[in-house]
Structure formats: C-alpha cells, structure tokens
Short mmCIF file of C-alpha atoms and ligand atoms in Angstrom, two decimals:
data_model
loop_
_atom_site.label_atom_id
_atom_site.label_comp_id
_atom_site.label_asym_id
_atom_site.label_seq_id
_atom_site.Cartn_x
_atom_site.Cartn_y
_atom_site.Cartn_z
CA MET A 1 8.08 -4.72 -15.40
CA ALA A 2 10.98 -6.00 -13.00
CA ARG A 3 9.18 -7.91 -10.08
CA THR A 4 8.66 -5.30 -6.46
CA ARG A 5 11.52 -8.34 -4.50
CA LEU A 6 9.94 -7.61 -1.44
CA ALA A 7 11.00 -8.73 2.05
CA ILE A 8 8.72 -10.49 4.53
CA LEU A 9 9.35 -10.92 8.48
CA TYR A 10 7.54 -13.23 9.67
CA GLY A 11 7.94 -14.78 13.58
CA GLY A 12 10.05 -13.21 15.80
CA ARG A 13 10.12 -12.44 19.36
CA SER A 14 6.91 -11.50 20.71
CA ALA A 15 4.06 -13.95 22.33
CA GLU A 16 1.87 -13.32 18.39
CA HIS A 17 4.97 -14.98 17.33
CA GLN A 18 2.48 -17.83 15.63
CA VAL A 19 0.17 -15.60 14.84
CA SER A 20 2.79 -14.32 12.84
CA VAL A 21 4.10 -17.02 11.18
CA VAL A 22 0.19 -17.48 10.15
CA SER A 23 -0.51 -13.94 9.12
CA ALA A 24 3.22 -14.30 6.61
CA ARG A 25 2.13 -17.45 5.25
CA SER A 26 -1.10 -16.66 3.78
CA VAL A 27 0.09 -13.25 2.13
CA MET A 28 2.43 -15.25 0.31
CA GLU A 29 0.71 -17.19 -0.54
CA ALA A 30 -1.84 -14.49 -1.78
CA LEU A 31 0.62 -12.40 -3.96
CA ASP A 32 1.27 -12.68 -7.51
CA PRO A 33 4.32 -13.96 -8.46
CA ASP A 34 3.87 -11.65 -11.65
CA ARG A 35 4.33 -8.35 -9.68
CA PHE A 36 6.28 -10.05 -6.12
CA GLU A 37 9.58 -11.91 -5.57
CA VAL A 38 9.67 -12.43 -1.98
CA VAL A 39 12.49 -12.16 0.42
CA PRO A 40 11.04 -14.44 3.80
CA ILE A 41 12.58 -13.57 6.19
CA ALA A 42 12.32 -15.48 9.01
CA ILE A 43 12.66 -14.21 12.86
CA THR A 44 13.50 -16.44 15.47
CA ARG A 45 11.76 -16.51 19.35
CA GLU A 46 14.77 -15.75 20.56
CA GLY A 47 15.52 -12.87 17.51
CA ALA A 48 16.99 -14.65 15.04
CA TRP A 49 16.98 -13.35 11.68
CA LEU A 50 17.33 -15.75 8.80
CA LEU A 51 16.90 -16.34 5.77
CA PRO A 52 15.04 -19.72 6.33
CA ASP A 53 16.28 -23.41 4.95
CA ARG A 54 11.98 -23.97 4.78
CA SER A 55 9.14 -21.68 3.83
CA PRO A 56 6.57 -20.61 5.84
CA LEU A 57 4.47 -22.48 3.23
CA GLU A 58 6.45 -25.24 4.29
CA LEU A 59 5.47 -24.84 8.15
CA THR A 60 3.08 -27.44 9.04
CA ALA A 61 1.83 -27.00 12.69
CA SER A 62 1.47 -30.58 15.12
CA GLY A 63 -1.25 -31.28 17.10
CA GLY A 64 -3.75 -28.45 16.00
CA ALA A 65 -1.18 -25.81 17.11
CA LEU A 66 -0.14 -23.05 15.44
CA PRO A 67 3.13 -23.33 12.96
CA GLU A 68 6.48 -22.36 15.26
CA VAL A 69 9.85 -20.18 12.84
CA GLU A 70 12.38 -23.14 12.75
CA ALA A 71 16.62 -22.58 13.88
CA ALA A 72 17.52 -23.65 10.30
CA GLY A 73 18.60 -21.41 7.82
CA ARG A 74 21.60 -18.44 6.89
CA GLU A 75 21.45 -15.43 9.44
CA VAL A 76 21.04 -12.21 7.63
CA ALA A 77 20.98 -8.49 8.77
CA VAL A 78 19.72 -4.86 8.07
CA ARG A 79 22.65 -2.55 8.26
CA PRO A 80 21.85 0.78 8.23
CA GLU A 81 23.26 2.17 4.99
CA ARG A 82 22.73 -0.03 2.72
CA GLY A 83 19.28 -2.46 4.24
CA LEU A 84 19.15 -5.45 2.80
CA ALA A 85 20.98 -5.46 0.17
CA GLU A 86 24.92 -6.65 2.49
CA ALA A 87 23.07 -9.56 4.42
CA GLY A 88 22.99 -12.02 1.32
CA ALA A 89 19.08 -11.77 0.68
CA GLY A 90 20.73 -9.20 -2.13
CA PRO A 91 19.34 -6.28 -2.44
CA VAL A 92 15.10 -5.39 -1.48
CA ASP A 93 12.51 -3.15 -2.68
CA VAL A 94 10.10 -3.02 -0.05
CA VAL A 95 9.84 -5.19 3.61
CA PHE A 96 6.25 -6.09 4.80
CA PRO A 97 7.43 -6.55 9.02
CA ILE A 98 4.14 -9.20 9.71
CA LEU A 99 5.02 -9.57 13.16
CA HIS A 100 2.67 -7.83 15.47
CA GLY A 101 3.49 -7.33 18.60
CA PRO A 102 5.88 -6.09 20.27
CA PHE A 103 9.69 -6.12 18.70
CA GLY A 104 7.12 -5.98 15.07
CA GLU A 105 3.93 -3.60 16.10
CA ASP A 106 5.71 -1.50 17.76
CA GLY A 107 7.88 1.17 16.60
CA THR A 108 11.33 -0.92 17.05
CA VAL A 109 11.27 -2.33 14.35
CA GLN A 110 10.48 0.36 11.93
CA GLY A 111 12.99 2.54 13.45
CA LEU A 112 15.66 -0.17 12.01
CA PHE A 113 13.44 0.29 8.78
CA GLU A 114 13.84 3.80 9.07
CA LEU A 115 18.04 4.10 9.97
CA ALA A 116 18.43 1.54 6.79
CA ASP A 117 16.25 3.95 4.53
CA LEU A 118 14.40 0.93 3.40
CA PRO A 119 10.80 1.31 2.29
CA TYR A 120 8.04 -0.51 4.93
CA VAL A 121 4.42 -1.41 5.13
CA GLY A 122 2.85 -0.06 7.28
CA SER A 123 2.52 3.46 10.54
CA GLY A 124 6.54 4.86 11.38
CA VAL A 125 8.34 4.86 14.15
CA LEU A 126 5.65 6.88 16.48
CA ALA A 127 2.09 5.54 15.54
CA SER A 128 3.40 1.81 16.33
CA ALA A 129 4.63 2.29 19.16
CA LEU A 130 1.96 5.17 20.40
CA ALA A 131 -1.15 2.57 19.77
CA MET A 132 0.97 -0.52 20.85
CA ASP A 133 0.74 1.06 24.49
CA LYS A 134 -2.76 0.74 25.13
CA ALA A 135 -1.80 3.94 28.24
CA MET A 136 -0.56 6.19 25.63
CA ALA A 137 -3.47 5.73 22.83
CA LYS A 138 -5.59 6.02 25.31
CA VAL A 139 -4.81 9.74 25.98
CA VAL A 140 -3.81 11.10 22.41
CA LEU A 141 -7.53 9.41 21.77
CA ALA A 142 -9.16 10.99 24.37
CA ALA A 143 -7.02 14.52 23.19
CA ALA A 144 -8.91 13.51 20.10
CA GLY A 145 -12.07 13.86 21.56
CA LEU A 146 -12.78 10.58 21.01
CA PRO A 147 -15.00 8.43 22.99
CA GLN A 148 -13.19 4.98 25.25
CA ALA A 149 -14.02 2.80 28.67
CA PRO A 150 -12.96 3.82 31.58
CA TYR A 151 -9.41 2.76 33.12
CA LEU A 152 -6.90 3.12 35.85
CA VAL A 153 -3.51 2.76 34.78
CA VAL A 154 -1.47 0.14 36.85
CA PRO A 155 2.12 0.29 37.10
CA GLU A 156 4.13 -3.25 38.43
CA ARG A 157 5.74 -1.17 40.91
CA HIS A 158 2.99 0.31 42.11
CA TRP A 159 1.27 -2.44 43.04
CA ARG A 160 3.49 -4.73 44.58
CA THR A 161 4.19 -1.42 46.62
CA ASP A 162 0.51 -0.52 47.63
CA PRO A 163 -2.04 -3.34 46.85
CA GLY A 164 -4.65 -2.51 49.03
CA ARG A 165 -4.61 1.23 47.48
CA VAL A 166 -4.74 0.24 43.34
CA ALA A 167 -8.03 -2.18 45.07
CA ALA A 168 -9.09 0.48 46.75
CA GLU A 169 -8.94 3.41 43.35
CA VAL A 170 -10.60 0.58 40.79
CA ALA A 171 -13.18 0.21 43.64
CA ASP A 172 -13.40 3.66 43.28
CA ARG A 173 -13.37 4.68 39.81
CA LEU A 174 -14.99 1.24 37.95
CA ALA A 175 -17.77 -0.84 38.58
CA TYR A 176 -17.02 -4.76 38.84
CA PRO A 177 -16.53 -6.54 36.08
CA VAL A 178 -13.29 -5.33 34.90
CA PHE A 179 -10.92 -5.73 32.40
CA THR A 180 -6.33 -5.96 33.33
CA LYS A 181 -4.15 -5.69 30.01
CA PRO A 182 -1.24 -6.04 30.01
CA ALA A 183 -0.07 -2.51 28.56
CA ARG A 184 1.74 -3.82 25.28
CA LEU A 185 1.17 -7.01 23.86
CA GLY A 186 -2.50 -8.46 21.48
CA SER A 187 -4.34 -11.19 20.64
CA SER A 188 -5.49 -10.64 24.15
CA ILE A 189 -2.71 -12.37 25.84
CA GLY A 190 -2.18 -12.19 29.23
CA ILE A 191 -6.17 -10.64 29.46
CA THR A 192 -9.09 -11.47 31.91
CA LYS A 193 -11.36 -10.46 32.40
CA VAL A 194 -12.44 -9.66 36.00
CA LYS A 195 -15.52 -10.01 37.66
CA THR A 196 -15.04 -9.69 41.78
CA PRO A 197 -13.14 -7.97 43.51
CA ASP A 198 -10.39 -10.91 45.31
CA VAL A 199 -9.54 -11.95 42.07
CA LEU A 200 -8.40 -8.91 40.26
CA ALA A 201 -4.94 -9.23 42.11
CA ALA A 202 -4.66 -12.80 39.83
CA GLY A 203 -5.92 -10.97 37.02
CA LEU A 204 -2.94 -7.99 37.36
CA GLU A 205 -0.60 -10.88 37.85
CA ALA A 206 -1.35 -12.44 33.92
CA ALA A 207 -0.98 -8.90 32.72
CA PHE A 208 2.09 -8.50 34.91
CA ALA A 209 3.84 -12.06 33.75
CA HIS A 210 3.64 -9.87 30.42
CA ASP A 211 4.29 -6.77 30.92
CA PRO A 212 4.78 -4.44 33.88
CA LYS A 213 2.58 -1.47 32.98
CA ALA A 214 -1.09 -2.74 33.14
CA LEU A 215 -4.77 -0.96 32.57
CA VAL A 216 -7.48 -2.41 34.42
CA GLU A 217 -10.67 -1.13 32.12
CA GLN A 218 -13.92 -0.57 32.65
CA GLY A 219 -15.99 -3.87 30.89
CA VAL A 220 -18.33 -2.83 28.88
CA THR A 221 -21.44 -4.67 27.39
CA ALA A 222 -20.55 -4.56 24.26
CA ARG A 223 -20.97 -5.54 20.97
CA GLU A 224 -17.21 -5.72 18.78
CA LEU A 225 -17.46 -4.07 15.74
CA GLU A 226 -14.10 -3.82 13.98
CA CYS A 227 -13.13 -1.48 11.11
CA GLY A 228 -10.57 -1.57 8.26
CA VAL A 229 -8.43 1.58 7.30
CA LEU A 230 -6.29 2.71 4.42
CA GLY A 231 -4.44 4.98 3.52
CA ASN A 232 -1.26 7.67 3.74
CA ASP A 233 -2.41 11.58 4.14
CA ALA A 234 -5.82 10.60 3.01
CA PRO A 235 -7.14 7.26 4.43
CA GLU A 236 -10.59 5.60 3.64
CA ALA A 237 -12.01 3.06 6.08
CA SER A 238 -13.68 -0.15 4.85
CA VAL A 239 -17.23 -1.54 5.37
CA VAL A 240 -17.82 -2.88 8.88
CA GLY A 241 -17.48 -5.66 10.66
CA GLU A 242 -18.79 -7.45 13.67
CA VAL A 243 -17.02 -10.53 15.04
CA VAL A 244 -18.79 -13.02 17.47
CA PRO A 245 -16.71 -14.90 19.78
CA GLY A 246 -18.48 -18.18 20.96
CA HIS A 247 -16.16 -17.96 23.99
CA GLU A 248 -17.11 -15.34 26.65
CA PHE A 249 -14.82 -12.44 25.42
CA TYR A 250 -12.38 -12.20 22.85
CA ASP A 251 -9.72 -13.85 24.01
CA PHE A 252 -6.95 -15.89 22.62
CA GLU A 253 -8.69 -18.95 21.63
CA ALA A 254 -10.87 -17.82 19.90
CA LYS A 255 -9.02 -15.67 17.85
CA TYR A 256 -7.08 -18.41 16.27
CA LEU A 257 -8.66 -21.52 17.64
CA ASP A 258 -11.80 -21.99 17.63
CA GLU A 259 -14.40 -22.88 15.46
CA SER A 260 -17.64 -21.42 16.11
CA LEU A 261 -15.82 -17.39 15.82
CA LYS A 262 -18.25 -15.80 13.51
CA LEU A 263 -17.44 -12.81 11.12
CA GLU A 264 -20.40 -11.07 10.30
CA ILE A 265 -19.40 -8.11 7.28
CA PRO A 266 -21.07 -5.99 7.15
CA ALA A 267 -21.80 -6.05 10.66
CA PRO A 268 -25.55 -6.51 11.25
CA VAL A 269 -26.26 -2.79 13.26
CA PRO A 270 -27.67 0.33 12.54
CA ASP A 271 -26.98 2.42 9.84
CA ALA A 272 -25.46 5.24 11.67
CA VAL A 273 -23.64 3.31 14.02
CA ARG A 274 -21.47 1.64 10.93
CA SER A 275 -21.02 5.38 9.48
CA GLN A 276 -19.95 6.63 13.38
CA VAL A 277 -17.37 4.00 13.03
CA ARG A 278 -16.53 5.15 10.28
CA GLU A 279 -15.83 8.31 11.67
CA LEU A 280 -14.65 7.32 14.16
CA SER A 281 -11.41 5.12 12.24
CA LEU A 282 -10.40 7.92 10.20
CA ARG A 283 -10.21 9.87 13.71
CA ALA A 284 -8.30 7.28 15.77
CA PHE A 285 -6.23 6.78 12.23
CA GLN A 286 -4.91 10.16 12.55
CA ALA A 287 -4.85 10.79 16.21
CA LEU A 288 -2.23 8.19 16.42
CA ASP A 289 -0.70 9.62 12.78
CA CYS A 290 -0.59 6.64 11.36
CA GLU A 291 0.20 5.68 8.03
CA GLY A 292 -0.35 2.47 5.41
CA PHE A 293 -2.96 0.08 7.53
CA ALA A 294 -4.35 -0.29 10.48
CA ARG A 295 -7.48 -1.43 12.58
CA VAL A 296 -9.78 0.32 14.72
CA ASP A 297 -11.72 -2.17 16.73
CA PHE A 298 -14.72 -0.26 18.72
CA PHE A 299 -17.21 -1.25 21.35
CA TYR A 300 -21.22 -0.86 20.46
CA GLU A 301 -23.48 -0.70 23.82
CA GLU A 302 -26.52 -1.67 22.00
CA ALA A 303 -28.95 -0.83 24.83
CA THR A 304 -26.81 2.68 25.00
CA GLY A 305 -26.18 3.04 21.73
CA ARG A 306 -22.51 4.61 22.63
CA VAL A 307 -20.32 3.38 20.55
CA LEU A 308 -16.45 3.29 21.87
CA VAL A 309 -13.45 3.60 20.36
CA ASN A 310 -11.16 -0.11 21.85
CA GLU A 311 -8.03 -0.55 20.27
CA VAL A 312 -5.48 0.64 17.32
CA ASN A 313 -3.99 -2.57 15.55
CA THR A 314 -0.91 -1.04 13.72
CA ILE A 315 -0.40 -4.67 12.06
CA PRO A 316 -3.71 -6.87 11.99
CA GLY A 317 -3.21 -10.03 11.29
CA PHE A 318 -3.31 -11.66 8.34
CA THR A 319 -4.58 -15.37 8.53
CA PRO A 320 -7.42 -16.89 6.43
CA LYS A 321 -9.83 -15.82 9.73
CA SER A 322 -8.51 -12.53 9.47
CA MET A 323 -11.01 -9.73 10.17
CA PHE A 324 -9.11 -6.56 7.98
CA PRO A 325 -9.11 -8.39 3.91
CA LEU A 326 -12.18 -9.47 4.80
CA LEU A 327 -13.23 -6.56 5.50
CA TRP A 328 -11.93 -5.22 2.28
CA ALA A 329 -12.93 -7.60 0.39
CA ALA A 330 -15.73 -6.55 1.32
CA SER A 331 -15.04 -3.32 -0.16
CA GLY A 332 -13.92 -3.97 -3.17
CA LEU A 333 -10.55 -4.96 -2.59
CA ALA A 334 -9.62 -8.43 -3.10
CA TYR A 335 -7.14 -10.08 -1.10
CA PRO A 336 -3.74 -9.46 -3.52
CA ASP A 337 -4.63 -6.79 -4.71
CA LEU A 338 -4.93 -5.71 -1.33
CA VAL A 339 -1.33 -6.12 -0.69
CA ALA A 340 -0.30 -4.83 -3.76
CA ARG A 341 -1.66 -1.38 -2.60
CA LEU A 342 0.07 -1.97 1.01
CA VAL A 343 3.57 -2.26 -1.09
CA ASP A 344 2.33 0.82 -3.25
CA LEU A 345 1.18 3.09 -0.06
CA ALA A 346 4.81 2.55 1.26
CA VAL A 347 6.78 2.95 -2.12
CA GLU A 348 4.80 6.04 -2.11
CA ARG A 349 5.57 6.73 1.86
CA HIS A 350 9.26 7.05 1.52
CA ALA A 351 9.55 9.00 -1.72
CA ALA A 352 7.20 11.30 0.45
CA ARG A 353 9.70 10.96 3.66
CA ARG A 354 12.54 11.86 1.40
CA ARG A 355 11.33 14.57 -0.54
N1 ADP B 1 -13.11 -2.78 28.30
C1 ADP B 1 -13.76 -3.95 28.37
N2 ADP B 1 -15.69 -4.09 27.77
C2 ADP B 1 -15.42 -5.81 27.27
N3 ADP B 1 -15.13 -6.09 26.78
C3 ADP B 1 -13.19 -6.05 27.18
C4 ADP B 1 -12.99 -4.57 27.43
N4 ADP B 1 -11.76 -4.73 26.77
C5 ADP B 1 -11.78 -6.28 26.23
N5 ADP B 1 -12.19 -6.32 26.50
C6 ADP B 1 -12.58 -8.69 25.75
O1 ADP B 1 -11.16 -8.72 25.39
C7 ADP B 1 -10.91 -9.12 23.90
C8 ADP B 1 -9.41 -8.62 24.13
O2 ADP B 1 -8.64 -6.82 24.48
P1 ADP B 1 -8.61 -5.76 23.58
O3 ADP B 1 -8.41 -4.53 24.87
O4 ADP B 1 -8.78 -5.98 22.03
O5 ADP B 1 -6.55 -6.59 23.81
P2 ADP B 1 -6.51 -6.91 22.35
O6 ADP B 1 -5.16 -6.02 21.80
O7 ADP B 1 -5.31 -7.90 23.47
O8 ADP B 1 -6.56 -7.21 21.39
C9 ADP B 1 -11.55 -8.39 23.56
O9 ADP B 1 -11.44 -7.83 21.70
C10 ADP B 1 -12.97 -7.86 24.26
O10 ADP B 1 -13.49 -9.41 24.24
MG1 MG B 2 -8.27 -6.38 20.72
#
C-alpha cells in the first residue's frame, strides 16, 4: 500500500504558536512510518510557510521555555488549483493543521484548503470559526438548548466610550468573581479571574490586548471535565476526564509548564454526570457542525449537580500532557491509531463533499 503523504502544519501566527510546535512534534513521533510520510510545514510567527531546514523534532527549547519555529527553510505555498503540489513539497494527500487559536483553528486556514481542494483533518470553515469565537459559540449552543454560564459580550469600543455602563451591566447581570476573556483565543491567554469590581478594568484590558471583543463570564465554583469527540456524521464520545490544575484556575502556566497539573481519567465523578457530559459533548459537537474531532470542556458544579458547557476546541492540544489523546487512549484508541483515524475521517469527508 502506498504511504499517505501527510502535511503537518505547525507554529503559526497565534499566541499559541509554541503549543502548536509541541503538539506537532508529538504527532510526528507517533505516526507509523510504514503508513505515513510526513511533510512538516512550519509557519513562522510572521506567517511565512516554510519547508523547514530543521524538523520540529530537532527543535529544542531553552531554559524551560517551549520551542519555536525557526525562520529557516524553503518557502512553500498553497495554490488553489494544485494544492501543495506546485509548492516544492510534492503532492500531498492530506493536511493536518495542528495550529491552535487564530489563523489555524478559526476557519481561515480551512478556507484555504477548501479552495485548494485538499483533504484536511478537523472541522470545516463554519464550525471552526464558530467554535473559535466564544461569543458566537455561546449563541449557537444556547439555541441548541445547551446549559452555559451567564455572560456578557463587551466590544472594546463600548468599553472605551462608556466604561461606567459596562461596569454597571456586569454588576447588574453577573456576580463577582467573573472571568474576562478575549473572544477568540485559547490556552487561557488574556484570561483573568476578576474578583472585585475595581480590577474589572485591568481584566478587560488584558483581554483587549488580544482581541477587540471580550467576554465577561459568571465565575462558577466547579470541577473541570473534558470529553473527546471523534467522527463526522456519526460522532462518538470518549470517556470523560477531569483536569485538576494546581493553580487558582487552569491558566497557561498550569496547562503547559506546571508539573503539578493532574489529569484524572476517567473523571472521579458519579456515572450519571459522566454520561451527561458525553451526551452534551455530542450535542455541542453537532450544534456547531463540527467534523473530525473536538474536545468539549465542561464545568461541573458539585454543589448543585449542574453541568455547564464551557467551550468546544476544534483543534485540541496534542502535546504529551494533552487530554484529548489520553481520553481516546483510555477509550481503547491508542495515539497512533487516533491520528490514523483522523486522517481517514479527513479523506472520508473530502470524498463526501465532492459527491
Ligand atoms: N466562568 C468561569 N468560571 C470558573 N472558571 C473559569 C470560567 N471561565 C474560565 N475559567 C477558567 O479559565 C480556564 C480557561 O478558560 P476557557 O474559557 O476555557 O478559555 P481557553 O479557550 O483559553 O481555554 C478554564 O479552564 C477555567 O479554569
Ligand atoms: Mg479552555
């Protein structure tokens, strides 16, 4: 059987650049070389696409920091009529964009692959864009009847022209602590737990540093449960896991740098909670029109028994510490088989669209 030429895109212009490099490296290490020929494509922070001189496997991080794409390599480009064929990379069968955050997880790069008629792993343009935008995702999830924490959307313009009114609305509709978040980012970047009204401004400024649209969300006292979803038309849910951050909340440090983070798989919560999470995961996946894979994150309020959807990640982390691959491993699908399944789903979706 001919090997599948799989382009792996990593790095990119988002603040989650380094996380993407670590994810890509793990995927490359796990792929079966008899089945896949990997074509690594590095995207620099400036947005240049390169066939890198050094593979991501050779990149080392200095001083505890995460690795970065190097701006050294041959430039490569997607051409609408030829995919990556004319780019010096040779023909590619499938693309796996392992890019978290804006310009990767948000539908932009997916649109490019649609134009180029290239099969790619994961959700399409609409689902990617919806899930990336926490404000829009909430509207769609609410329409599907999914439970979520109360929130307000704050455009930067409103805050600049009338901060008093925004503060009053927060006080009126929500109770402190609240969380301020950029609408379109991830990895907890720009997120603040705002405990008192006097630091709402600082929280919003931190969010606006990344996005002119912010959310202020009701803080909940809850455990954090996560569930993996895999499939196209008939998606399946994995076992449910719990993240136990050793920090005040699940911030960037806790996610990637802190060894005290604990992932509990399966989550030590009642069976009924786990089955509710799995069912809500599938509903959220379908409400947003996701394809391929996603990780759906929840808050489980033990005091009330309530389960709330927090967010849907259409390109979940694939680092060695990442929940998504661990959930599937616990569900009987080992890492290399998981990646192979994602590639199959990409090909299947591409064929179905063509019909
Ligand atoms: N409403 C909330 N109540 C309690 N904790 C929250 C709330 N919103 C976010 N958090 C904390 O912040 C983390 C990151 O928030 P999240 O919305 O998942 O953003 P990201 O897309 O960056 O992962 C969560 O995993 C959780 O620890
Ligand atoms: Mg999150």
